[in-house]
Coordinates of C-alpha atoms and ligand atoms in Angstrom, one line a residue:
Chain A
X1 CA -102.9 -292.6 73.3
X2 CA -100.0 -295.1 73.5
X3 CA -98.8 -296.8 70.3
X4 CA -100.0 -300.1 71.4
X5 CA -103.2 -299.1 72.1
X6 CA -103.6 -297.4 68.6
X7 CA -102.2 -300.6 67.0
X8 CA -104.8 -302.6 68.9
X9 CA -107.6 -300.5 67.4
X10 CA -106.2 -300.4 64.0
X11 CA -105.9 -304.1 64.0
X12 CA -109.5 -304.4 64.9
X13 CA -110.6 -302.0 62.4
X14 CA -108.7 -303.4 59.7
X15 CA -109.9 -307.0 60.5
X16 CA -113.4 -306.1 61.2
X17 CA -114.7 -308.2 58.4
X18 CA -113.5 -311.5 60.1
X19 CA -115.3 -310.3 63.3
X20 CA -118.5 -309.8 61.2
X21 CA -118.1 -313.2 59.5
X22 CA -117.7 -315.0 63.2
X23 CA -120.7 -313.4 64.5
X24 CA -122.5 -313.9 61.6
X25 CA -122.0 -317.5 61.4
X26 CA -122.5 -318.1 65.1
X27 CA -125.9 -316.3 64.9
X28 CA -127.0 -318.4 62.1
X29 CA -125.7 -321.6 63.5
X30 CA -127.8 -320.9 66.8
X31 CA -130.9 -319.7 64.9
X32 CA -131.5 -321.5 61.8
X33 CA -132.3 -324.9 61.9
X34 CA -129.8 -327.2 60.0
X35 CA -127.4 -324.3 59.4
X36 CA -124.5 -325.7 61.8
X37 CA -123.3 -328.5 59.6
X38 CA -120.4 -329.5 58.0
X39 CA -122.1 -330.1 54.6
X40 CA -123.5 -326.4 54.7
X41 CA -120.1 -325.0 55.5
X42 CA -118.5 -327.2 52.6
X43 CA -121.2 -325.7 50.3
X44 CA -120.4 -322.1 51.4
X45 CA -116.9 -322.7 50.5
X46 CA -117.5 -324.0 47.2
X47 CA -120.2 -321.3 46.2
X48 CA -117.4 -318.6 47.2
X49 CA -115.0 -320.2 44.7
X50 CA -116.1 -318.1 41.6
X51 CA -116.7 -315.0 43.0
X52 CA -113.9 -315.2 45.1
X53 CA -111.2 -315.9 42.5
X54 CA -112.6 -312.8 40.7
X55 CA -112.5 -310.6 43.6
X56 CA -108.8 -311.2 44.0
X57 CA -108.4 -309.4 40.7
X58 CA -110.9 -306.7 41.2
X59 CA -109.1 -306.0 44.8
X60 CA -105.8 -305.8 43.3
X61 CA -107.1 -303.3 40.4
X62 CA -108.7 -301.2 43.0
X63 CA -105.8 -301.5 45.6
X64 CA -103.7 -299.9 42.7
X65 CA -106.1 -296.9 42.6
X66 CA -108.1 -298.0 39.4
X67 CA -111.5 -299.9 38.8
X68 CA -112.5 -302.9 36.7
X69 CA -115.9 -303.6 35.9
X70 CA -115.3 -305.9 33.0
X71 CA -114.3 -309.0 35.2
X72 CA -117.7 -310.8 35.2
X73 CA -118.0 -310.6 31.1
X74 CA -114.4 -311.5 30.9
X75 CA -115.1 -314.7 32.9
X76 CA -117.9 -315.3 30.9
X77 CA -116.0 -315.1 27.8
X78 CA -113.4 -317.6 29.2
X79 CA -116.1 -319.8 30.1
X80 CA -117.7 -319.9 26.7
X81 CA -114.6 -320.3 24.7
X82 CA -113.8 -323.2 27.1
X83 CA -117.5 -324.4 26.5
X84 CA -117.4 -324.2 22.9
X85 CA -113.8 -325.9 22.6
X86 CA -114.3 -328.8 24.8
X87 CA -118.1 -329.5 25.3
X88 CA -119.8 -331.8 23.1
X89 CA -123.3 -330.7 22.9
X90 CA -124.9 -327.5 21.9
X91 CA -122.6 -325.0 20.4
X92 CA -119.6 -327.2 21.6
X93 CA -117.3 -328.5 19.2
X94 CA -116.0 -331.4 21.3
X95 CA -112.4 -331.0 20.7
X96 CA -110.8 -333.9 22.4
X97 CA -107.2 -335.4 22.3
X98 CA -104.9 -337.7 24.6
X99 CA -103.5 -338.1 26.8
X100 CA -106.6 -337.0 28.7
X101 CA -104.8 -335.2 31.5
X102 CA -103.6 -332.6 28.9
X103 CA -107.1 -331.4 28.3
X104 CA -107.7 -329.8 31.7
X105 CA -104.2 -328.2 31.3
X106 CA -104.7 -326.8 27.7
X107 CA -108.4 -325.7 28.4
X108 CA -107.2 -323.7 31.5
X109 CA -104.3 -322.2 29.6
X110 CA -106.7 -321.0 26.8
X111 CA -108.9 -319.7 29.6
X112 CA -106.3 -317.7 31.0
X113 CA -105.0 -316.2 27.9
X114 CA -108.4 -315.3 27.0
X115 CA -108.8 -313.0 30.3
X116 CA -105.1 -311.8 30.1
X117 CA -105.9 -310.6 26.8
X118 CA -109.0 -308.6 27.9
X119 CA -106.9 -307.2 30.7
X120 CA -104.2 -306.4 28.5
X121 CA -106.6 -304.4 26.3
X122 CA -108.0 -302.8 29.5
X123 CA -104.6 -301.8 30.3
X124 CA -103.8 -300.1 27.1
X125 CA -106.8 -297.9 26.9
X126 CA -106.3 -296.9 30.5
X127 CA -102.3 -296.5 30.6
X128 CA -101.4 -296.1 27.1
X129 CA -104.3 -293.8 25.9
X130 CA -105.0 -292.4 29.3
X131 CA -108.8 -293.0 29.5
X132 CA -110.7 -293.4 32.8
X133 CA -110.6 -297.0 34.1
X134 CA -114.4 -296.6 34.8
X135 CA -115.3 -295.9 31.2
X136 CA -112.8 -298.3 29.4
X137 CA -113.7 -301.3 31.8
X138 CA -117.4 -300.4 31.7
X139 CA -117.2 -300.7 27.9
X140 CA -115.4 -303.9 28.2
X141 CA -118.0 -305.3 30.4
X142 CA -120.5 -304.5 27.7
X143 CA -118.5 -305.5 24.6
X144 CA -117.3 -308.8 26.1
X145 CA -120.6 -309.8 26.9
X146 CA -121.7 -309.2 23.5
X147 CA -118.8 -311.2 22.3
X148 CA -120.0 -314.1 24.3
X149 CA -123.5 -313.8 22.7
X150 CA -122.0 -313.2 19.2
X151 CA -119.8 -316.2 19.3
X152 CA -122.4 -318.7 20.8
X153 CA -125.3 -317.0 18.8
X154 CA -127.0 -316.7 22.3
X155 CA -127.0 -320.6 22.6
X156 CA -125.3 -322.8 25.2
X157 CA -122.5 -325.2 25.1
X158 CA -123.1 -328.6 27.1
X159 CA -121.5 -331.8 28.2
X160 CA -117.8 -330.5 29.0
X161 CA -115.2 -333.3 28.4
X162 CA -115.1 -335.5 31.3
X163 CA -111.6 -335.2 31.7
X164 CA -112.0 -331.8 32.4
X165 CA -115.3 -331.9 34.5
X166 CA -113.5 -334.4 36.8
X167 CA -111.8 -331.4 38.8
X168 CA -115.4 -330.4 39.7
X169 CA -116.2 -333.8 41.1
X170 CA -113.0 -334.4 43.2
X171 CA -113.0 -333.6 46.8
X172 CA -110.2 -333.2 49.5
X173 CA -111.3 -333.8 53.2
X174 CA -115.1 -333.5 52.3
X175 CA -114.6 -330.0 50.7
X176 CA -114.7 -329.8 47.0
X177 CA -111.6 -329.4 45.0
X178 CA -112.9 -326.3 43.5
X179 CA -113.0 -324.6 46.8
X180 CA -109.6 -325.5 47.6
X181 CA -108.6 -323.8 44.0
X182 CA -109.9 -320.5 45.3
X183 CA -108.4 -321.0 48.9
X184 CA -105.0 -321.6 47.1
X185 CA -105.5 -318.6 45.2
X186 CA -106.1 -316.4 48.0
X187 CA -103.0 -317.7 49.8
X188 CA -100.8 -317.2 46.6
X189 CA -102.1 -313.7 46.2
X190 CA -101.9 -312.7 49.7
X191 CA -98.3 -313.7 49.8
X192 CA -97.5 -311.9 46.7
X193 CA -99.3 -308.6 47.8
X194 CA -98.0 -308.5 51.4
X195 CA -94.3 -310.2 50.7
X196 CA -93.1 -309.3 47.0
X197 CA -92.2 -306.1 45.7
X198 CA -94.9 -306.5 43.0
X199 CA -97.5 -306.4 45.8
X200 CA -95.9 -303.6 47.6
X201 CA -95.7 -301.6 44.4
X202 CA -99.3 -302.2 43.9
X203 CA -100.0 -300.5 47.1
X204 CA -97.6 -297.7 46.9
X205 CA -98.8 -296.6 43.2
X206 CA -102.3 -297.0 44.7
X207 CA -101.3 -294.5 47.4
X208 CA -99.5 -291.9 45.4
X209 CA -98.3 -292.7 41.9
X210 CA -96.4 -289.6 41.3
X211 CA -94.0 -290.8 44.4
X212 CA -93.6 -293.9 43.0
X213 CA -92.6 -292.4 39.5
X214 CA -90.3 -289.9 41.3
X215 CA -88.6 -293.1 43.2
X216 CA -88.0 -294.8 40.1
X217 CA -90.6 -297.3 40.0
X218 CA -92.3 -297.9 36.5
X219 CA -95.6 -297.1 37.8
X220 CA -97.4 -297.5 34.5
X221 CA -95.9 -301.1 34.2
X222 CA -97.6 -301.8 37.8
X223 CA -100.9 -300.7 36.6
X224 CA -101.0 -302.3 33.4
X225 CA -99.9 -305.6 35.2
X226 CA -103.0 -305.3 37.6
X227 CA -105.3 -305.2 34.7
X228 CA -103.8 -308.0 33.4
X229 CA -103.6 -310.1 36.7
X230 CA -107.4 -309.2 37.1
X231 CA -108.3 -310.4 33.6
X232 CA -106.5 -313.5 34.0
X233 CA -108.1 -314.4 37.2
X234 CA -111.4 -313.7 35.8
X235 CA -110.3 -316.1 33.1
X236 CA -109.6 -318.7 35.7
X237 CA -113.0 -318.0 37.4
X238 CA -114.9 -318.7 34.1
X239 CA -112.9 -321.9 33.5
X240 CA -113.9 -323.0 37.1
X241 CA -117.5 -321.9 36.2
X242 CA -117.5 -323.8 32.9
X243 CA -116.4 -327.1 34.9
X244 CA -119.1 -326.5 37.5
X245 CA -121.9 -326.0 35.0
X246 CA -120.5 -328.5 32.5
X247 CA -120.3 -325.8 29.9
X248 CA -121.6 -322.3 29.5
X249 CA -124.4 -320.3 28.5
X250 CA -124.7 -316.7 27.2
X251 CA -125.7 -315.2 30.1
X252 CA -123.5 -317.1 32.5
X253 CA -122.2 -315.3 35.7
X254 CA -124.5 -312.2 35.2
X255 CA -124.7 -310.6 38.5
X256 CA -121.3 -311.8 39.6
X257 CA -119.7 -308.5 39.3
X258 CA -121.8 -307.1 42.1
X259 CA -121.0 -309.8 44.4
X260 CA -117.3 -309.5 43.7
X261 CA -117.7 -305.6 44.3
X262 CA -119.7 -306.2 47.6
X263 CA -117.1 -308.6 48.7
X264 CA -114.0 -306.1 47.9
X265 CA -115.7 -303.5 49.7
X266 CA -117.1 -305.3 52.7
X267 CA -113.6 -306.8 52.9
X268 CA -112.0 -303.7 53.7
X269 CA -110.5 -302.4 50.3
X270 CA -110.9 -298.9 49.9
X271 CA -112.3 -297.4 46.6
X272 CA -109.7 -294.6 46.9
X273 CA -107.0 -297.1 46.4
X274 CA -103.8 -298.2 48.4
X275 CA -105.7 -299.6 51.3
X276 CA -106.8 -303.3 51.7
X277 CA -105.6 -306.9 52.3
X278 CA -106.8 -310.0 50.3
X279 CA -107.7 -312.1 53.3
X280 CA -110.1 -309.7 54.3
X281 CA -111.6 -309.9 50.8
X282 CA -111.7 -313.8 51.0
X283 CA -113.8 -313.1 54.6
X284 CA -116.0 -310.7 52.5
X285 CA -116.8 -313.4 49.8
X286 CA -117.4 -315.8 52.7
X287 CA -119.5 -313.6 54.4
X288 CA -121.7 -313.0 51.3
X289 CA -122.3 -316.5 50.7
X290 CA -123.0 -317.3 54.5
X291 CA -125.9 -314.8 54.1
X292 CA -127.0 -316.4 50.7
X293 CA -127.1 -319.7 52.3
X294 CA -129.2 -318.6 55.5
X295 CA -131.6 -316.9 53.2
X296 CA -132.0 -320.2 51.1
X297 CA -132.3 -322.2 54.2
X298 CA -135.0 -320.1 55.6
X299 CA -136.9 -320.2 52.2
X300 CA -136.9 -316.5 51.8
X301 CA -137.2 -315.2 48.3
X302 CA -133.9 -314.4 46.6
X303 CA -134.7 -310.5 46.4
X304 CA -134.0 -310.6 50.2
X305 CA -130.4 -311.4 49.4
X306 CA -130.1 -308.6 47.2
X307 CA -131.6 -305.9 49.7
X308 CA -129.3 -307.5 52.4
X309 CA -126.3 -307.3 50.0
X310 CA -127.1 -303.7 49.2
X311 CA -127.2 -302.8 52.9
X312 CA -124.1 -304.3 53.5
X313 CA -122.4 -302.5 50.7
X314 CA -123.4 -299.4 51.9
X315 CA -122.7 -300.3 55.4
X316 CA -119.1 -301.2 54.3
X317 CA -118.6 -298.1 52.6
X318 CA -119.9 -296.0 55.4
X319 CA -117.5 -298.0 57.9
X320 CA -114.7 -297.0 55.3
X321 CA -115.5 -293.2 55.9
X322 CA -115.9 -294.0 59.7
X323 CA -112.7 -295.7 59.9
X324 CA -110.8 -292.7 58.2
X325 CA -112.6 -290.2 60.8
X326 CA -111.8 -292.4 63.6
X327 CA -108.0 -292.6 62.6
X328 CA -107.8 -289.1 62.2
X329 CA -108.9 -288.9 65.9
X330 CA -106.2 -291.2 66.8
X331 CA -103.8 -288.9 65.8
Chain B
X1 CA -62.5 -283.1 44.2
X2 CA -61.6 -280.3 41.8
X3 CA -60.7 -281.8 38.6
X4 CA -61.9 -278.6 36.6
X5 CA -65.0 -279.7 35.0
X6 CA -68.3 -279.3 36.8
X7 CA -70.3 -282.0 38.2
X8 CA -73.6 -280.6 36.7
X9 CA -73.8 -278.1 34.0
X10 CA -77.0 -276.7 32.4
X11 CA -76.8 -274.9 29.2
X12 CA -79.6 -272.5 27.9
X13 CA -82.3 -274.7 29.4
X14 CA -85.5 -273.7 28.2
X15 CA -89.1 -275.1 29.3
X16 CA -92.6 -273.9 28.1
X17 CA -95.8 -275.2 29.2
X18 CA -98.1 -274.2 26.5
X19 CA -97.9 -270.5 26.3
X20 CA -96.3 -270.3 29.7
X21 CA -92.4 -269.8 29.5
X22 CA -91.2 -271.1 32.7
X23 CA -87.6 -271.1 32.0
X24 CA -86.2 -269.0 29.2
X25 CA -82.5 -270.1 29.1
X26 CA -80.8 -270.9 32.1
X27 CA -77.1 -271.7 32.7
X28 CA -75.6 -272.7 35.8
X29 CA -73.1 -275.4 37.3
X30 CA -72.4 -277.2 40.4
X31 CA -69.2 -278.8 41.1
X32 CA -68.5 -281.9 43.5
X33 CA -68.7 -281.1 46.9
X34 CA -70.2 -277.7 46.5
X35 CA -73.4 -276.2 48.0
X36 CA -75.4 -274.0 45.7
X37 CA -78.4 -272.4 46.7
X38 CA -81.1 -271.6 44.1
X39 CA -83.1 -268.5 45.1
X40 CA -86.1 -266.7 43.4
X41 CA -89.4 -265.2 43.7
X42 CA -92.5 -267.5 43.5
X43 CA -93.1 -268.7 40.1
X44 CA -89.5 -268.0 39.1
X45 CA -89.0 -271.2 37.6
X46 CA -87.1 -272.9 40.4
X47 CA -89.2 -276.1 40.9
X48 CA -89.4 -276.6 37.2
X49 CA -85.6 -276.4 36.8
X50 CA -85.4 -279.2 39.5
X51 CA -87.9 -281.5 38.0
X52 CA -85.7 -281.2 34.8
X53 CA -82.6 -282.1 36.7
X54 CA -84.5 -285.0 38.5
X55 CA -85.9 -286.4 35.0
X56 CA -89.6 -285.8 35.7
X57 CA -89.9 -284.0 32.4
X58 CA -87.6 -283.0 29.6
X59 CA -86.7 -279.5 28.8
X60 CA -88.0 -277.9 25.8
X61 CA -84.6 -277.1 24.6
X62 CA -81.0 -276.7 26.0
X63 CA -78.4 -279.1 27.2
X64 CA -77.6 -281.0 30.3
X65 CA -74.2 -282.2 31.0
X66 CA -73.6 -284.3 33.9
X67 CA -70.0 -285.7 34.9
X68 CA -68.8 -284.0 31.6
X69 CA -71.3 -285.8 29.4
X70 CA -74.4 -284.6 27.7
X71 CA -77.3 -286.5 29.3
X72 CA -80.9 -286.9 28.6
X73 CA -82.9 -288.3 31.6
X74 CA -86.2 -289.8 30.3
X75 CA -87.5 -290.7 33.7
X76 CA -86.5 -290.1 37.4
X77 CA -85.3 -293.8 37.3
X78 CA -82.5 -292.7 35.1
X79 CA -81.5 -289.7 36.9
X80 CA -81.6 -291.7 40.1
X81 CA -79.2 -294.2 38.2
X82 CA -77.0 -291.8 37.1
X83 CA -76.5 -290.4 40.8
X84 CA -79.3 -287.6 41.4
X85 CA -81.3 -287.7 44.4
X86 CA -84.3 -285.3 44.4
X87 CA -86.5 -284.1 47.3
X88 CA -89.3 -282.5 45.9
X89 CA -91.3 -279.5 47.2
X90 CA -94.4 -281.3 47.2
X91 CA -93.3 -284.4 49.2
X92 CA -93.2 -287.7 47.6
X93 CA -94.3 -290.3 50.1
X94 CA -97.2 -292.6 50.0
X95 CA -99.2 -291.8 53.1
X96 CA -100.9 -295.2 53.1
X97 CA -97.8 -297.2 53.7
X98 CA -95.5 -297.0 56.7
X99 CA -92.0 -295.4 57.1
X100 CA -89.9 -298.5 56.2
X101 CA -91.9 -298.9 52.9
X102 CA -91.4 -295.2 51.9
X103 CA -87.7 -295.1 52.9
X104 CA -87.2 -298.0 50.6
X105 CA -89.5 -297.1 47.8
X106 CA -88.1 -298.8 44.7
X107 CA -85.1 -299.9 46.3
X108 CA -86.5 -302.7 48.7
X109 CA -84.2 -305.3 50.2
X110 CA -85.2 -308.6 48.8
X111 CA -84.2 -312.1 48.7
X112 CA -85.1 -314.5 45.9
X113 CA -87.0 -317.7 46.6
X114 CA -87.5 -319.7 43.3
X115 CA -86.9 -316.3 41.3
X116 CA -89.5 -314.5 43.3
X117 CA -88.3 -311.4 45.1
X118 CA -89.6 -311.5 48.7
X119 CA -89.2 -308.6 50.9
X120 CA -86.8 -308.7 53.8
X121 CA -88.9 -306.5 56.1
X122 CA -87.0 -307.0 59.2
X123 CA -83.5 -306.1 57.6
X124 CA -85.0 -303.0 56.0
X125 CA -86.5 -302.0 59.4
X126 CA -83.0 -302.3 61.0
X127 CA -81.5 -300.1 58.2
X128 CA -84.3 -297.2 58.8
X129 CA -83.9 -297.6 62.3
X130 CA -80.2 -296.9 62.3
X131 CA -80.5 -294.0 59.5
X132 CA -83.2 -292.1 61.8
X133 CA -81.0 -292.7 64.9
X134 CA -78.1 -291.2 63.3
X135 CA -80.1 -288.0 62.2
X136 CA -81.9 -287.6 65.4
X137 CA -85.0 -288.3 63.9
X138 CA -87.7 -289.5 66.4
X139 CA -90.6 -291.3 65.2
X140 CA -92.9 -293.2 67.5
X141 CA -92.8 -296.6 65.1
X142 CA -91.5 -297.1 61.8
X143 CA -94.5 -299.4 61.2
X144 CA -97.0 -296.6 61.5
X145 CA -98.4 -295.3 58.2
X146 CA -96.9 -291.7 57.2
X147 CA -100.4 -290.5 57.1
X148 CA -100.2 -290.5 60.7
X149 CA -97.2 -288.6 61.1
X150 CA -96.6 -284.6 61.3
X151 CA -95.3 -282.7 58.5
X152 CA -91.9 -282.1 60.0
X153 CA -91.8 -286.0 60.5
X154 CA -92.6 -286.7 56.8
X155 CA -90.1 -284.1 55.7
X156 CA -87.5 -285.6 58.1
X157 CA -88.2 -289.1 56.5
X158 CA -87.3 -287.6 52.9
X159 CA -84.3 -285.8 54.0
X160 CA -82.7 -289.0 55.9
X161 CA -83.8 -291.1 52.7
X162 CA -81.6 -289.1 50.5
X163 CA -78.7 -288.9 52.9
X164 CA -78.9 -292.4 53.6
X165 CA -78.8 -293.4 49.6
X166 CA -76.4 -290.8 48.8
X167 CA -75.5 -290.3 45.0
X168 CA -73.5 -287.5 43.3
X169 CA -75.8 -284.8 43.5
X170 CA -78.7 -284.1 45.6
X171 CA -81.3 -281.5 44.7
X172 CA -83.6 -280.2 47.5
X173 CA -86.8 -277.9 46.8
X174 CA -87.4 -276.2 49.9
X175 CA -86.6 -279.0 52.2
X176 CA -87.2 -277.3 55.4
X177 CA -90.5 -275.6 55.0
X178 CA -92.1 -277.9 57.6
X179 CA -89.5 -278.0 59.8
X180 CA -89.0 -276.7 63.4
X181 CA -85.8 -274.6 64.4
X182 CA -83.7 -277.4 65.8
X183 CA -84.7 -279.8 63.0
X184 CA -83.7 -277.0 60.5
X185 CA -80.4 -276.5 62.0
X186 CA -79.8 -280.1 61.9
X187 CA -80.7 -280.2 58.1
X188 CA -78.4 -277.4 57.4
X189 CA -75.5 -279.2 59.2
X190 CA -76.6 -282.4 57.0
X191 CA -76.2 -280.6 54.0
X192 CA -72.7 -279.4 54.9
X193 CA -71.8 -282.9 56.0
X194 CA -73.0 -284.3 52.8
X195 CA -71.1 -281.6 50.8
X196 CA -68.1 -282.3 52.4
X197 CA -68.1 -285.8 51.4
X198 CA -67.7 -284.7 47.8
X199 CA -71.5 -284.5 46.8
X200 CA -72.9 -281.8 44.8
X201 CA -75.8 -280.0 46.4
X202 CA -78.6 -277.7 45.1
X203 CA -80.8 -276.4 47.8
X204 CA -83.8 -274.3 47.0
X205 CA -84.9 -272.0 50.1
X206 CA -86.8 -268.9 50.5
X207 CA -84.9 -267.7 53.9
X208 CA -81.9 -265.6 53.0
X209 CA -80.3 -266.5 56.3
X210 CA -80.4 -270.1 55.7
X211 CA -79.0 -269.6 52.1
X212 CA -76.0 -267.7 53.3
X213 CA -75.4 -270.2 56.4
X214 CA -75.3 -273.2 54.1
X215 CA -74.3 -272.0 50.5
X216 CA -70.7 -271.7 48.6
X217 CA -72.7 -269.8 45.9
X218 CA -76.2 -268.3 45.4
X219 CA -77.9 -268.6 41.9
X220 CA -80.8 -266.2 41.8
X221 CA -83.6 -267.1 39.1
X222 CA -85.8 -264.6 38.0
X223 CA -88.9 -265.0 35.5
X224 CA -87.1 -268.0 34.3
X225 CA -83.6 -266.7 33.7
X226 CA -80.6 -266.3 35.8
X227 CA -80.5 -262.9 37.3
X228 CA -77.4 -263.3 39.3
X229 CA -74.5 -265.8 40.4
X230 CA -72.6 -265.2 43.1
X231 CA -70.1 -266.5 45.5
X232 CA -71.3 -266.2 49.0
X233 CA -68.4 -264.2 50.2
X234 CA -68.7 -261.6 47.7
X235 CA -72.4 -260.6 48.1
X236 CA -74.7 -259.5 50.9
X237 CA -78.5 -260.5 51.5
X238 CA -79.5 -257.0 50.4
X239 CA -77.9 -257.7 47.2
X240 CA -79.3 -261.0 46.7
X241 CA -83.0 -259.6 47.5
X242 CA -82.5 -256.7 44.8
X243 CA -81.7 -259.5 42.3
X244 CA -84.7 -261.5 43.2
X245 CA -87.0 -258.6 43.0
X246 CA -85.0 -257.1 39.9
X247 CA -84.2 -254.0 42.1
X248 CA -87.8 -253.1 42.6
X249 CA -87.2 -253.0 46.2
X250 CA -85.5 -249.8 46.0
X251 CA -88.0 -248.4 43.9
X252 CA -91.4 -247.4 45.6
X253 CA -94.8 -248.7 45.1
X254 CA -93.9 -252.1 43.6
X255 CA -95.3 -255.4 44.8
X256 CA -92.0 -257.5 45.4
X257 CA -92.1 -259.7 48.3
X258 CA -88.6 -261.2 48.0
X259 CA -87.8 -259.9 51.5
X260 CA -90.7 -261.8 52.9
X261 CA -88.9 -264.8 54.1
X262 CA -91.9 -266.3 56.3
X263 CA -92.3 -269.6 55.0
X264 CA -95.8 -269.8 55.6
X265 CA -96.6 -266.9 53.8
X266 CA -94.8 -268.0 50.8
X267 CA -96.4 -271.6 50.8
X268 CA -99.6 -269.6 50.7
X269 CA -98.7 -267.9 47.8
X270 CA -97.1 -271.0 45.6
X271 CA -100.6 -272.5 46.2
X272 CA -102.2 -269.8 44.2
Ligands
LIG1 N1 -96.9 -278.3 34.9 C1 -97.0 -277.2 34.8 N2 -98.0 -276.5 33.8 C2 -98.3 -275.5 33.5 N3 -97.5 -274.5 34.2 C3 -96.4 -274.7 35.2 C4 -96.3 -276.0 35.5 N4 -95.3 -276.3 36.5 C5 -94.9 -275.0 36.4 N5 -95.6 -274.1 35.8 C6 -95.6 -272.4 35.8 O1 -94.2 -272.5 35.6 C7 -93.6 -271.2 36.3 C8 -92.7 -271.6 37.3 O2 -93.1 -272.4 38.5 P1 -92.2 -273.2 39.5 O3 -91.1 -273.7 38.7 O4 -93.1 -273.7 40.1 O5 -91.7 -271.9 40.4 P2 -91.0 -271.7 41.8 O6 -90.7 -273.2 42.1 O7 -89.7 -270.9 41.4 O8 -92.0 -270.9 42.5 C9 -95.1 -270.8 37.1 O9 -95.4 -269.6 36.2 C10 -96.0 -271.9 37.0 O10 -97.2 -271.5 37.2
LIG2 MG1 -91.3 -274.2 43.9

């Protein structure tokens, strides 16, 4: 087989999720009444924000050859901390200061720091102590959620300060600002992964950690950073969630982990590590919420979404295996 | 090139893994521009010695002198910074990345924009293309992932990598195991060329013919200790084989296999 032909096939395989997204959107638009509307697409965009931002971090950790199950609880903790500090009802303390524009900035920094700390701890146990990432982050998934319930007493914080909420109400070109924030995050991290040494090392460490160590790369530091990045992004997702819901509840974001995971796998990130691109992950998130929206519009019960998503994840993993085999044949 | 003191000097290097004593006091030297062939049966401790020189792990005891100074390499990064390049027996490539990414692993060409190091892919590709051309290595595309390349092509990438980056000492652990006849001949030539440039070379091989072709000196390791350190002109393949096997070849009924130079057979044994 000629290299050009092989390159074409590889390109198609690598970008299959975009093809799927286009086909799904076309089919839904043609068959579901009221699907093909700007408002619907803007809504899909906005819904994709929270899981999307979270999925970036998850994808980076998986590409580096690990796993982070804690992102959902981390986001919930960041949202709760934001809510408790800056919301005025429920468990909210209603802290407020001027100038008003400083409030979103300070609340964002706090949310990112909360996420970063959880990521740092995950990294510590995986890299320094040498425990399995699955166990460490599963434990975090549980204790961080426990912490959310503990600090809030199981109650919720409502009425987030208007100066922060404003971010959830603005839109640009008819698309909510929140959606643009996730697009921006994807653009930034897609660049980081494809064009900077940090992104290159994440991929190389995920492919062969020993080789990177021998090549003089500080592979432990790269791995640790990946956990911190995932934590910070989960913190951002939590902050956005708090803005969207004008506060936080103790069970905020439950189920997001599965969605993020599904998007990452459907987006072409291999659980083996070392393989995957962030634009594909974004397509995966959009695909997920296009299906969610279609099911809502058709008035089907929500559990249909779960069945379809479960099926999609299975299909995506099968596809990953199939791609490997096809590649071997292409040799 | 000859300033008396050797480039690398190992003194009573010992290494044990738990109860296993892989090295029990190795002394050896390498001078600038000298090619030393390191020989020994499987499990003799050659790869362990290589990894100690490369900074992969520390010796249990003993001294490592490099350029006349006692050195302690806490990581491959430090050994590299000192000028030691290593080609490991099990290759050190990331098969999920392309040829260019592997060639430049850890030493990418970058340009800083707003303080962010951005990879200069085109520049790197040019350098790799040049290095491959100089070595006569043919690879269909430098942008193909290494997993799609043959064992020989992979080994060629590693060899070209060390030739390109140079350094003061290169250590090659069975570098030709996956190479064909022509590529091996080129590889041996390459070693001589590198040494002629004043670089010290340690090369591990199982094939006596290769050792005699390329080396100035032959060091034989047996059961974790040096069994012989001989100038090439002053020895013969038969003598060396005797040293490798502990002279058992001349005794009847022992299982010495130092004379078996079939790399496939040797590799299979190594895996055990
Ligand atoms: N990481 C390790 N842990 C335990 N034992 C090891 C390790 N590396 C090497 N050994 C043992 O040390 C001895 C020397 O191995 P090695 O240096 O690979 O030999 P060679 O390269 O000469 O074939 C062998 O007995 C091997 O089993
Ligand atoms: Mg060996």
